[in-house]
Every structure is written in C-alpha cells, then in structure tokens.
C-alpha cells in the first residue's frame, strides 16, 4: 500500500513515476527527432528533384534591365519581408522523350525536345494580378546567337521558328530569344515536361474545363463533346496539345484551349486547400519538382515557397490571358509574325 506524503495525501511510488516520466520524455524526444528528420528528408528530396540552369551566368549583362523588387509593406515586422516587385517568367512546356512516361505521352522524336508551349507570365508590382502572354510556336523570329553547352555559339538566324531556339540551345537560347523578341527581362525560367504536367493534374484530383466545340484530334488522342468535363492528367495534357481538332487547326486555337486550362488549374489549386492537406501538398510538390527545370534563382524548395507566399493575394480571376498579336507571315501562310505596333505595345506594358 502506498504511504501518505507530507500533506497527508496518498502518494505514488516515486521510482515508478520517475521512470514513467523519463520514458515519456524519451519517447517524445524520439518522436520529435523522427519528425524533424522526416521533414528534413522531404525538404531535401523535393529540392533535389529540381533541375536548374545557370541562365544569368550564361547570358551575362547584355540583357534588358531588371524591374525593381521591393519588400512587401504588409509583411510582419518579425518575419522576413516578402518581395512584391513585378516579375517576368518564361514558362515552357517541353515535349521531351526522356523517360518512359514522356515517350508514352507523345514526346518529341529522336531523343530531342522542343518548347511545345511558351508563355511569358508577368506578375504586377504587389503580386495581386498577373498577365499570361502566349507566344505561338509557329512565330517566325530573328533567333540571336546563343552560347552553347560545348563553349561555342550558335549562329544568328533570320526567319527562324520560335520554338527552334530551345532545340538549338536549350533554356539559355529560349530565354535569349524571348528577351530579343520582347525587350523584356526574364527574371526566372520554369520548364515542365509532359509527364510532370499530367502528374500535377492527377495530384490535384483532376481539373474541370468547359469546351465550346467538339474536340476530335487523332494526334493528341483527345475526344470530347462540347460541354463541361472533369479531366484527369492525361486528358488535360491532350487538351493542352490539341490543335488539329479545333478551329482552323492552327496553333492559335490550341493556345485558347491552353488559356482555358490555365484558369481551370488556378481555380483548382485554390479549391483543394493544399495548406490544410499535407498529404496532397506533398503529392503536388513531388509531382511538380520531379519534372521541373528552373533557373538557379528558383532551384530550391525554400525559394519556391517564398515565391508562393508572395502570391498569397493573387486569385484566378485576377489573371489575364492573352496571345501575342500576330498576322500570317508574308512568305508562308502556315507561319505567323508579330503584328506591329500592337505586339510591341503589349510587351512595353510588361516592363
């Protein structure tokens, strides 16, 4: 029988209680250590997923000037201030055949890759509104001389297909060509391949879009009746690639579908509540980082998180989608060229 303590209360055996507290403490410490280790491993894994290219070093200083970046005035005094200046990204979707899944989904032939989709994403100062400008891949441009990985330079080319820049010199040449075409500094570069895009949509639980006409495209393997549909990753990729089954079969019709998809993805990301669903957040982050190539300014999870935090007040209805104004090329009606002065006026608004 337990004895009475000095206050007359019946006490517990001191040795047993001490051992119990010690065991509980050790268990808690072990759990905290495991949680910290798991969090560190997840952070390392997601960061390690990302492939990066040092575009700034490759291109040097002969580029359009950067827009000023200022701290967010609403940032808490105790926290690191979030940047709020305007930013411009070159976002490419590539049709790489790397990996079995990319090949199955229709990547480029012969082991090469092309910039299948190209968008300049402009974040306004304050990061509460954005403009997405698509550049048709059939646009004829002056492709500047670009530094190559072997130390050489590609020759300048006149009347070249816009998407040939990526094939010739990868992300570096793609960025240099866009900056030459637009006069706008690309602060960051983001590229995702077919498999990564499909995985992202699946990780989000699919995406809902409404099409205005029937789609029947043997090349993208997509068949949809006009109306509202909830698409899985492979179907969403098919929609992003469809061109022969809509409109006049040109790249301009496909871009309109891509803009519909961009808005639907932004709405879906807002709806799924990633911040309250850690399992889905990890799945989405793993899907994105596993197929992502960025410039060195965005090649860690921490940098991507900071960018995401700076966009916390950006909603889908504040994102404007447009296509660079173009007209048929005089020498080839199957190609287009920038429609001036409208195209230059659009790019000037993003500087």
mmCIF file with all atom_site columns, N, CA and C in Angstrom, residues 95-147:
data_model
loop_
_atom_site.group_PDB
_atom_site.id
_atom_site.type_symbol
_atom_site.label_atom_id
_atom_site.label_alt_id
_atom_site.label_comp_id
_atom_site.label_asym_id
_atom_site.label_entity_id
_atom_site.label_seq_id
_atom_site.pdbx_PDB_ins_code
_atom_site.Cartn_x
_atom_site.Cartn_y
_atom_site.Cartn_z
_atom_site.occupancy
_atom_site.B_iso_or_equiv
_atom_site.pdbx_formal_charge
_atom_site.auth_seq_id
_atom_site.auth_comp_id
_atom_site.auth_asym_id
_atom_site.auth_atom_id
_atom_site.pdbx_PDB_model_num
ATOM 1   N N  . UNK A 1 95  ? 8.364  18.913 -74.895 1.00 0.00 ? 95  UNK A N  1
ATOM 2   C CA . UNK A 1 95  ? 7.899  17.590 -75.318 1.00 0.00 ? 95  UNK A CA 1
ATOM 3   C C  . UNK A 1 95  ? 9.047  16.579 -75.295 1.00 0.00 ? 95  UNK A C  1
ATOM 4   N N  . UNK A 1 96  ? 9.836  16.640 -74.224 1.00 0.00 ? 96  UNK A N  1
ATOM 5   C CA . UNK A 1 96  ? 10.967 15.726 -74.087 1.00 0.00 ? 96  UNK A CA 1
ATOM 6   C C  . UNK A 1 96  ? 10.519 14.273 -74.124 1.00 0.00 ? 96  UNK A C  1
ATOM 7   N N  . UNK A 1 97  ? 11.360 13.404 -74.707 1.00 0.00 ? 97  UNK A N  1
ATOM 8   C CA . UNK A 1 97  ? 11.101 11.961 -74.684 1.00 0.00 ? 97  UNK A CA 1
ATOM 9   C C  . UNK A 1 97  ? 11.830 11.290 -73.528 1.00 0.00 ? 97  UNK A C  1
ATOM 10  N N  . UNK A 1 98  ? 12.507 12.064 -72.685 1.00 0.00 ? 98  UNK A N  1
ATOM 11  C CA . UNK A 1 98  ? 13.230 11.460 -71.574 1.00 0.00 ? 98  UNK A CA 1
ATOM 12  C C  . UNK A 1 98  ? 12.266 10.702 -70.677 1.00 0.00 ? 98  UNK A C  1
ATOM 13  N N  . UNK A 1 99  ? 12.555 9.454  -70.415 1.00 0.00 ? 99  UNK A N  1
ATOM 14  C CA . UNK A 1 99  ? 11.717 8.648  -69.537 1.00 0.00 ? 99  UNK A CA 1
ATOM 15  C C  . UNK A 1 99  ? 10.591 7.968  -70.299 1.00 0.00 ? 99  UNK A C  1
ATOM 16  N N  . UNK A 1 100 ? 10.187 6.816  -69.781 1.00 0.00 ? 100 UNK A N  1
ATOM 17  C CA . UNK A 1 100 ? 9.150  6.022  -70.430 1.00 0.00 ? 100 UNK A CA 1
ATOM 18  C C  . UNK A 1 100 ? 7.831  6.770  -70.516 1.00 0.00 ? 100 UNK A C  1
ATOM 19  N N  . UNK A 1 101 ? 7.480  7.494  -69.440 1.00 0.00 ? 101 UNK A N  1
ATOM 20  C CA . UNK A 1 101 ? 6.182  8.157  -69.401 1.00 0.00 ? 101 UNK A CA 1
ATOM 21  C C  . UNK A 1 101 ? 6.105  9.286  -70.415 1.00 0.00 ? 101 UNK A C  1
ATOM 22  N N  . UNK A 1 102 ? 7.162  10.094 -70.538 1.00 0.00 ? 102 UNK A N  1
ATOM 23  C CA . UNK A 1 102 ? 7.163  11.155 -71.542 1.00 0.00 ? 102 UNK A CA 1
ATOM 24  C C  . UNK A 1 102 ? 7.037  10.584 -72.944 1.00 0.00 ? 102 UNK A C  1
ATOM 25  N N  . UNK A 1 103 ? 7.744  9.480  -73.195 1.00 0.00 ? 103 UNK A N  1
ATOM 26  C CA . UNK A 1 103 ? 7.676  8.849  -74.505 1.00 0.00 ? 103 UNK A CA 1
ATOM 27  C C  . UNK A 1 103 ? 6.260  8.360  -74.798 1.00 0.00 ? 103 UNK A C  1
ATOM 28  N N  . UNK A 1 104 ? 5.631  7.735  -73.796 1.00 0.00 ? 104 UNK A N  1
ATOM 29  C CA . UNK A 1 104 ? 4.271  7.221  -73.979 1.00 0.00 ? 104 UNK A CA 1
ATOM 30  C C  . UNK A 1 104 ? 3.283  8.344  -74.240 1.00 0.00 ? 104 UNK A C  1
ATOM 31  N N  . UNK A 1 105 ? 3.521  9.506  -73.620 1.00 0.00 ? 105 UNK A N  1
ATOM 32  C CA . UNK A 1 105 ? 2.597  10.627 -73.747 1.00 0.00 ? 105 UNK A CA 1
ATOM 33  C C  . UNK A 1 105 ? 2.827  11.457 -75.007 1.00 0.00 ? 105 UNK A C  1
ATOM 34  N N  . UNK A 1 106 ? 3.807  11.064 -75.817 1.00 0.00 ? 106 UNK A N  1
ATOM 35  C CA . UNK A 1 106 ? 3.963  11.733 -77.111 1.00 0.00 ? 106 UNK A CA 1
ATOM 36  C C  . UNK A 1 106 ? 5.088  12.712 -77.196 1.00 0.00 ? 106 UNK A C  1
ATOM 37  N N  . UNK A 1 107 ? 6.205  12.463 -76.497 1.00 0.00 ? 107 UNK A N  1
ATOM 38  C CA . UNK A 1 107 ? 7.346  13.371 -76.561 1.00 0.00 ? 107 UNK A CA 1
ATOM 39  C C  . UNK A 1 107 ? 7.955  13.426 -77.938 1.00 0.00 ? 107 UNK A C  1
ATOM 40  N N  . UNK A 1 108 ? 8.834  14.429 -78.137 1.00 0.00 ? 108 UNK A N  1
ATOM 41  C CA . UNK A 1 108 ? 9.459  14.645 -79.436 1.00 0.00 ? 108 UNK A CA 1
ATOM 42  C C  . UNK A 1 108 ? 10.270 13.452 -79.905 1.00 0.00 ? 108 UNK A C  1
ATOM 43  N N  . UNK A 1 109 ? 10.421 13.332 -81.192 1.00 0.00 ? 109 UNK A N  1
ATOM 44  C CA . UNK A 1 109 ? 11.087 12.186 -81.783 1.00 0.00 ? 109 UNK A CA 1
ATOM 45  C C  . UNK A 1 109 ? 12.605 12.356 -81.761 1.00 0.00 ? 109 UNK A C  1
ATOM 46  N N  . UNK A 1 110 ? 13.294 11.228 -81.847 1.00 0.00 ? 110 UNK A N  1
ATOM 47  C CA . UNK A 1 110 ? 14.739 11.256 -81.999 1.00 0.00 ? 110 UNK A CA 1
ATOM 48  C C  . UNK A 1 110 ? 15.495 11.683 -80.761 1.00 0.00 ? 110 UNK A C  1
ATOM 49  N N  . UNK A 1 111 ? 14.882 11.617 -79.587 1.00 0.00 ? 111 UNK A N  1
ATOM 50  C CA . UNK A 1 111 ? 15.574 11.963 -78.355 1.00 0.00 ? 111 UNK A CA 1
ATOM 51  C C  . UNK A 1 111 ? 15.681 13.453 -78.116 1.00 0.00 ? 111 UNK A C  1
ATOM 52  N N  . UNK A 1 112 ? 15.149 14.264 -79.023 1.00 0.00 ? 112 UNK A N  1
ATOM 53  C CA . UNK A 1 112 ? 15.224 15.717 -78.864 1.00 0.00 ? 112 UNK A CA 1
ATOM 54  C C  . UNK A 1 112 ? 14.007 16.218 -78.099 1.00 0.00 ? 112 UNK A C  1
ATOM 55  N N  . UNK A 1 113 ? 14.033 17.508 -77.791 1.00 0.00 ? 113 UNK A N  1
ATOM 56  C CA . UNK A 1 113 ? 12.885 18.131 -77.124 1.00 0.00 ? 113 UNK A CA 1
ATOM 57  C C  . UNK A 1 113 ? 12.659 19.493 -77.739 1.00 0.00 ? 113 UNK A C  1
ATOM 58  N N  . UNK A 1 114 ? 11.398 19.923 -77.773 1.00 0.00 ? 114 UNK A N  1
ATOM 59  C CA . UNK A 1 114 ? 11.036 21.236 -78.285 1.00 0.00 ? 114 UNK A CA 1
ATOM 60  C C  . UNK A 1 114 ? 10.198 21.953 -77.239 1.00 0.00 ? 114 UNK A C  1
ATOM 61  N N  . UNK A 1 115 ? 10.151 23.280 -77.363 1.00 0.00 ? 115 UNK A N  1
ATOM 62  C CA . UNK A 1 115 ? 9.280  24.055 -76.475 1.00 0.00 ? 115 UNK A CA 1
ATOM 63  C C  . UNK A 1 115 ? 7.880  23.999 -77.058 1.00 0.00 ? 115 UNK A C  1
ATOM 64  N N  . UNK A 1 116 ? 7.108  23.035 -76.610 1.00 0.00 ? 116 UNK A N  1
ATOM 65  C CA . UNK A 1 116 ? 5.780  22.800 -77.162 1.00 0.00 ? 116 UNK A CA 1
ATOM 66  C C  . UNK A 1 116 ? 4.816  23.926 -76.804 1.00 0.00 ? 116 UNK A C  1
ATOM 67  N N  . UNK A 1 117 ? 5.033  24.555 -75.648 1.00 0.00 ? 117 UNK A N  1
ATOM 68  C CA . UNK A 1 117 ? 4.193  25.655 -75.167 1.00 0.00 ? 117 UNK A CA 1
ATOM 69  C C  . UNK A 1 117 ? 5.103  26.722 -74.584 1.00 0.00 ? 117 UNK A C  1
ATOM 70  N N  . UNK A 1 118 ? 4.848  27.978 -74.905 1.00 0.00 ? 118 UNK A N  1
ATOM 71  C CA . UNK A 1 118 ? 5.659  29.070 -74.368 1.00 0.00 ? 118 UNK A CA 1
ATOM 72  C C  . UNK A 1 118 ? 4.759  30.193 -73.886 1.00 0.00 ? 118 UNK A C  1
ATOM 73  N N  . UNK A 1 119 ? 4.941  30.572 -72.617 1.00 0.00 ? 119 UNK A N  1
ATOM 74  C CA . UNK A 1 119 ? 4.161  31.653 -72.033 1.00 0.00 ? 119 UNK A CA 1
ATOM 75  C C  . UNK A 1 119 ? 5.083  32.580 -71.250 1.00 0.00 ? 119 UNK A C  1
ATOM 76  N N  . UNK A 1 120 ? 4.889  33.872 -71.427 1.00 0.00 ? 120 UNK A N  1
ATOM 77  C CA . UNK A 1 120 ? 5.531  34.859 -70.566 1.00 0.00 ? 120 UNK A CA 1
ATOM 78  C C  . UNK A 1 120 ? 4.520  35.234 -69.494 1.00 0.00 ? 120 UNK A C  1
ATOM 79  N N  . UNK A 1 121 ? 4.876  34.986 -68.241 1.00 0.00 ? 121 UNK A N  1
ATOM 80  C CA . UNK A 1 121 ? 3.989  35.285 -67.116 1.00 0.00 ? 121 UNK A CA 1
ATOM 81  C C  . UNK A 1 121 ? 4.519  36.529 -66.412 1.00 0.00 ? 121 UNK A C  1
ATOM 82  N N  . UNK A 1 122 ? 3.698  37.577 -66.389 1.00 0.00 ? 122 UNK A N  1
ATOM 83  C CA . UNK A 1 122 ? 4.077  38.841 -65.753 1.00 0.00 ? 122 UNK A CA 1
ATOM 84  C C  . UNK A 1 122 ? 3.282  39.010 -64.466 1.00 0.00 ? 122 UNK A C  1
ATOM 85  N N  . UNK A 1 123 ? 3.998  39.161 -63.355 1.00 0.00 ? 123 UNK A N  1
ATOM 86  C CA . UNK A 1 123 ? 3.369  39.472 -62.070 1.00 0.00 ? 123 UNK A CA 1
ATOM 87  C C  . UNK A 1 123 ? 3.463  40.970 -61.846 1.00 0.00 ? 123 UNK A C  1
ATOM 88  N N  . UNK A 1 124 ? 2.335  41.613 -61.630 1.00 0.00 ? 124 UNK A N  1
ATOM 89  C CA . UNK A 1 124 ? 2.337  43.048 -61.374 1.00 0.00 ? 124 UNK A CA 1
ATOM 90  C C  . UNK A 1 124 ? 3.014  43.349 -60.044 1.00 0.00 ? 124 UNK A C  1
ATOM 91  N N  . UNK A 1 125 ? 3.503  44.578 -59.897 1.00 0.00 ? 125 UNK A N  1
ATOM 92  C CA . UNK A 1 125 ? 4.013  45.015 -58.605 1.00 0.00 ? 125 UNK A CA 1
ATOM 93  C C  . UNK A 1 125 ? 2.908  44.865 -57.569 1.00 0.00 ? 125 UNK A C  1
ATOM 94  N N  . UNK A 1 126 ? 3.240  44.278 -56.439 1.00 0.00 ? 126 UNK A N  1
ATOM 95  C CA . UNK A 1 126 ? 2.243  43.971 -55.431 1.00 0.00 ? 126 UNK A CA 1
ATOM 96  C C  . UNK A 1 126 ? 1.803  42.520 -55.488 1.00 0.00 ? 126 UNK A C  1
ATOM 97  N N  . UNK A 1 127 ? 2.028  41.865 -56.642 1.00 0.00 ? 127 UNK A N  1
ATOM 98  C CA . UNK A 1 127 ? 1.740  40.432 -56.820 1.00 0.00 ? 127 UNK A CA 1
ATOM 99  C C  . UNK A 1 127 ? 0.273  40.069 -56.594 1.00 0.00 ? 127 UNK A C  1
ATOM 100 N N  . UNK A 1 128 ? -0.644 40.991 -56.926 1.00 0.00 ? 128 UNK A N  1
ATOM 101 C CA . UNK A 1 128 ? -2.074 40.696 -56.776 1.00 0.00 ? 128 UNK A CA 1
ATOM 102 C C  . UNK A 1 128 ? -2.762 40.512 -58.127 1.00 0.00 ? 128 UNK A C  1
ATOM 103 N N  . UNK A 1 129 ? -2.033 40.678 -59.221 1.00 0.00 ? 129 UNK A N  1
ATOM 104 C CA . UNK A 1 129 ? -2.586 40.490 -60.559 1.00 0.00 ? 129 UNK A CA 1
ATOM 105 C C  . UNK A 1 129 ? -1.477 39.977 -61.460 1.00 0.00 ? 129 UNK A C  1
ATOM 106 N N  . UNK A 1 130 ? -1.870 39.274 -62.513 1.00 0.00 ? 130 UNK A N  1
ATOM 107 C CA . UNK A 1 130 ? -0.879 38.703 -63.426 1.00 0.00 ? 130 UNK A CA 1
ATOM 108 C C  . UNK A 1 130 ? -1.415 38.718 -64.848 1.00 0.00 ? 130 UNK A C  1
ATOM 109 N N  . UNK A 1 131 ? -0.492 38.729 -65.796 1.00 0.00 ? 131 UNK A N  1
ATOM 110 C CA . UNK A 1 131 ? -0.822 38.614 -67.213 1.00 0.00 ? 131 UNK A CA 1
ATOM 111 C C  . UNK A 1 131 ? -0.019 37.457 -67.795 1.00 0.00 ? 131 UNK A C  1
ATOM 112 N N  . UNK A 1 132 ? -0.702 36.573 -68.507 1.00 0.00 ? 132 UNK A N  1
ATOM 113 C CA . UNK A 1 132 ? -0.050 35.438 -69.157 1.00 0.00 ? 132 UNK A CA 1
ATOM 114 C C  . UNK A 1 132 ? -0.135 35.671 -70.663 1.00 0.00 ? 132 UNK A C  1
ATOM 115 N N  . UNK A 1 133 ? 1.032  35.792 -71.305 1.00 0.00 ? 133 UNK A N  1
ATOM 116 C CA . UNK A 1 133 ? 1.082  36.043 -72.747 1.00 0.00 ? 133 UNK A CA 1
ATOM 117 C C  . UNK A 1 133 ? 1.660  34.807 -73.436 1.00 0.00 ? 133 UNK A C  1
ATOM 118 N N  . UNK A 1 134 ? 0.876  34.197 -74.306 1.00 0.00 ? 134 UNK A N  1
ATOM 119 C CA . UNK A 1 134 ? 1.350  33.046 -75.069 1.00 0.00 ? 134 UNK A CA 1
ATOM 120 C C  . UNK A 1 134 ? 2.036  33.510 -76.348 1.00 0.00 ? 134 UNK A C  1
ATOM 121 N N  . UNK A 1 135 ? 3.153  32.865 -76.659 1.00 0.00 ? 135 UNK A N  1
ATOM 122 C CA . UNK A 1 135 ? 3.861  33.116 -77.913 1.00 0.00 ? 135 UNK A CA 1
ATOM 123 C C  . UNK A 1 135 ? 3.644  31.902 -78.809 1.00 0.00 ? 135 UNK A C  1
ATOM 124 N N  . UNK A 1 136 ? 2.957  32.053 -79.930 1.00 0.00 ? 136 UNK A N  1
ATOM 125 C CA . UNK A 1 136 ? 2.741  30.897 -80.808 1.00 0.00 ? 136 UNK A CA 1
ATOM 126 C C  . UNK A 1 136 ? 4.070  30.285 -81.247 1.00 0.00 ? 136 UNK A C  1
ATOM 127 N N  . UNK A 1 137 ? 4.162  28.979 -81.174 1.00 0.00 ? 137 UNK A N  1
ATOM 128 C CA . UNK A 1 137 ? 5.434  28.332 -81.506 1.00 0.00 ? 137 UNK A CA 1
ATOM 129 C C  . UNK A 1 137 ? 5.740  28.442 -83.000 1.00 0.00 ? 137 UNK A C  1
ATOM 130 N N  . UNK A 1 138 ? 4.718  28.750 -83.834 1.00 0.00 ? 138 UNK A N  1
ATOM 131 C CA . UNK A 1 138 ? 4.919  28.902 -85.277 1.00 0.00 ? 138 UNK A CA 1
ATOM 132 C C  . UNK A 1 138 ? 5.368  30.305 -85.660 1.00 0.00 ? 138 UNK A C  1
ATOM 133 N N  . UNK A 1 139 ? 5.640  31.163 -84.667 1.00 0.00 ? 139 UNK A N  1
ATOM 134 C CA . UNK A 1 139 ? 6.069  32.531 -84.953 1.00 0.00 ? 139 UNK A CA 1
ATOM 135 C C  . UNK A 1 139 ? 7.471  32.530 -85.558 1.00 0.00 ? 139 UNK A C  1
ATOM 136 N N  . UNK A 1 140 ? 7.641  33.293 -86.652 1.00 0.00 ? 140 UNK A N  1
ATOM 137 C CA . UNK A 1 140 ? 8.968  33.464 -87.241 1.00 0.00 ? 140 UNK A CA 1
ATOM 138 C C  . UNK A 1 140 ? 9.655  34.646 -86.566 1.00 0.00 ? 140 UNK A C  1
ATOM 139 N N  . UNK A 1 141 ? 10.886 34.422 -86.104 1.00 0.00 ? 141 UNK A N  1
ATOM 140 C CA . UNK A 1 141 ? 11.618 35.431 -85.342 1.00 0.00 ? 141 UNK A CA 1
ATOM 141 C C  . UNK A 1 141 ? 13.064 35.477 -85.820 1.00 0.00 ? 141 UNK A C  1
ATOM 142 N N  . UNK A 1 142 ? 13.769 36.516 -85.403 1.00 0.00 ? 142 UNK A N  1
ATOM 143 C CA . UNK A 1 142 ? 15.228 36.529 -85.528 1.00 0.00 ? 142 UNK A CA 1
ATOM 144 C C  . UNK A 1 142 ? 15.794 35.857 -84.285 1.00 0.00 ? 142 UNK A C  1
ATOM 145 N N  . UNK A 1 143 ? 16.371 34.697 -84.477 1.00 0.00 ? 143 UNK A N  1
ATOM 146 C CA . UNK A 1 143 ? 16.945 33.966 -83.340 1.00 0.00 ? 143 UNK A CA 1
ATOM 147 C C  . UNK A 1 143 ? 18.390 34.431 -83.144 1.00 0.00 ? 143 UNK A C  1
ATOM 148 N N  . UNK A 1 144 ? 18.684 35.028 -81.991 1.00 0.00 ? 144 UNK A N  1
ATOM 149 C CA . UNK A 1 144 ? 20.032 35.571 -81.793 1.00 0.00 ? 144 UNK A CA 1
ATOM 150 C C  . UNK A 1 144 ? 21.074 34.467 -81.653 1.00 0.00 ? 144 UNK A C  1
ATOM 151 N N  . UNK A 1 145 ? 22.334 34.865 -81.773 1.00 0.00 ? 145 UNK A N  1
ATOM 152 C CA . UNK A 1 145 ? 23.418 33.929 -81.487 1.00 0.00 ? 145 UNK A CA 1
ATOM 153 C C  . UNK A 1 145 ? 23.356 33.558 -80.010 1.00 0.00 ? 145 UNK A C  1
ATOM 154 N N  . UNK A 1 146 ? 23.463 32.262 -79.714 1.00 0.00 ? 146 UNK A N  1
ATOM 155 C CA . UNK A 1 146 ? 23.296 31.787 -78.334 1.00 0.00 ? 146 UNK A CA 1
ATOM 156 C C  . UNK A 1 146 ? 24.513 30.997 -77.879 1.00 0.00 ? 146 UNK A C  1
ATOM 157 N N  . UNK A 1 147 ? 24.926 31.150 -76.604 1.00 0.00 ? 147 UNK A N  1
ATOM 158 C CA . UNK A 1 147 ? 26.008 30.313 -76.070 1.00 0.00 ? 147 UNK A CA 1
ATOM 159 C C  . UNK A 1 147 ? 25.552 28.862 -75.967 1.00 0.00 ? 147 UNK A C  1
#
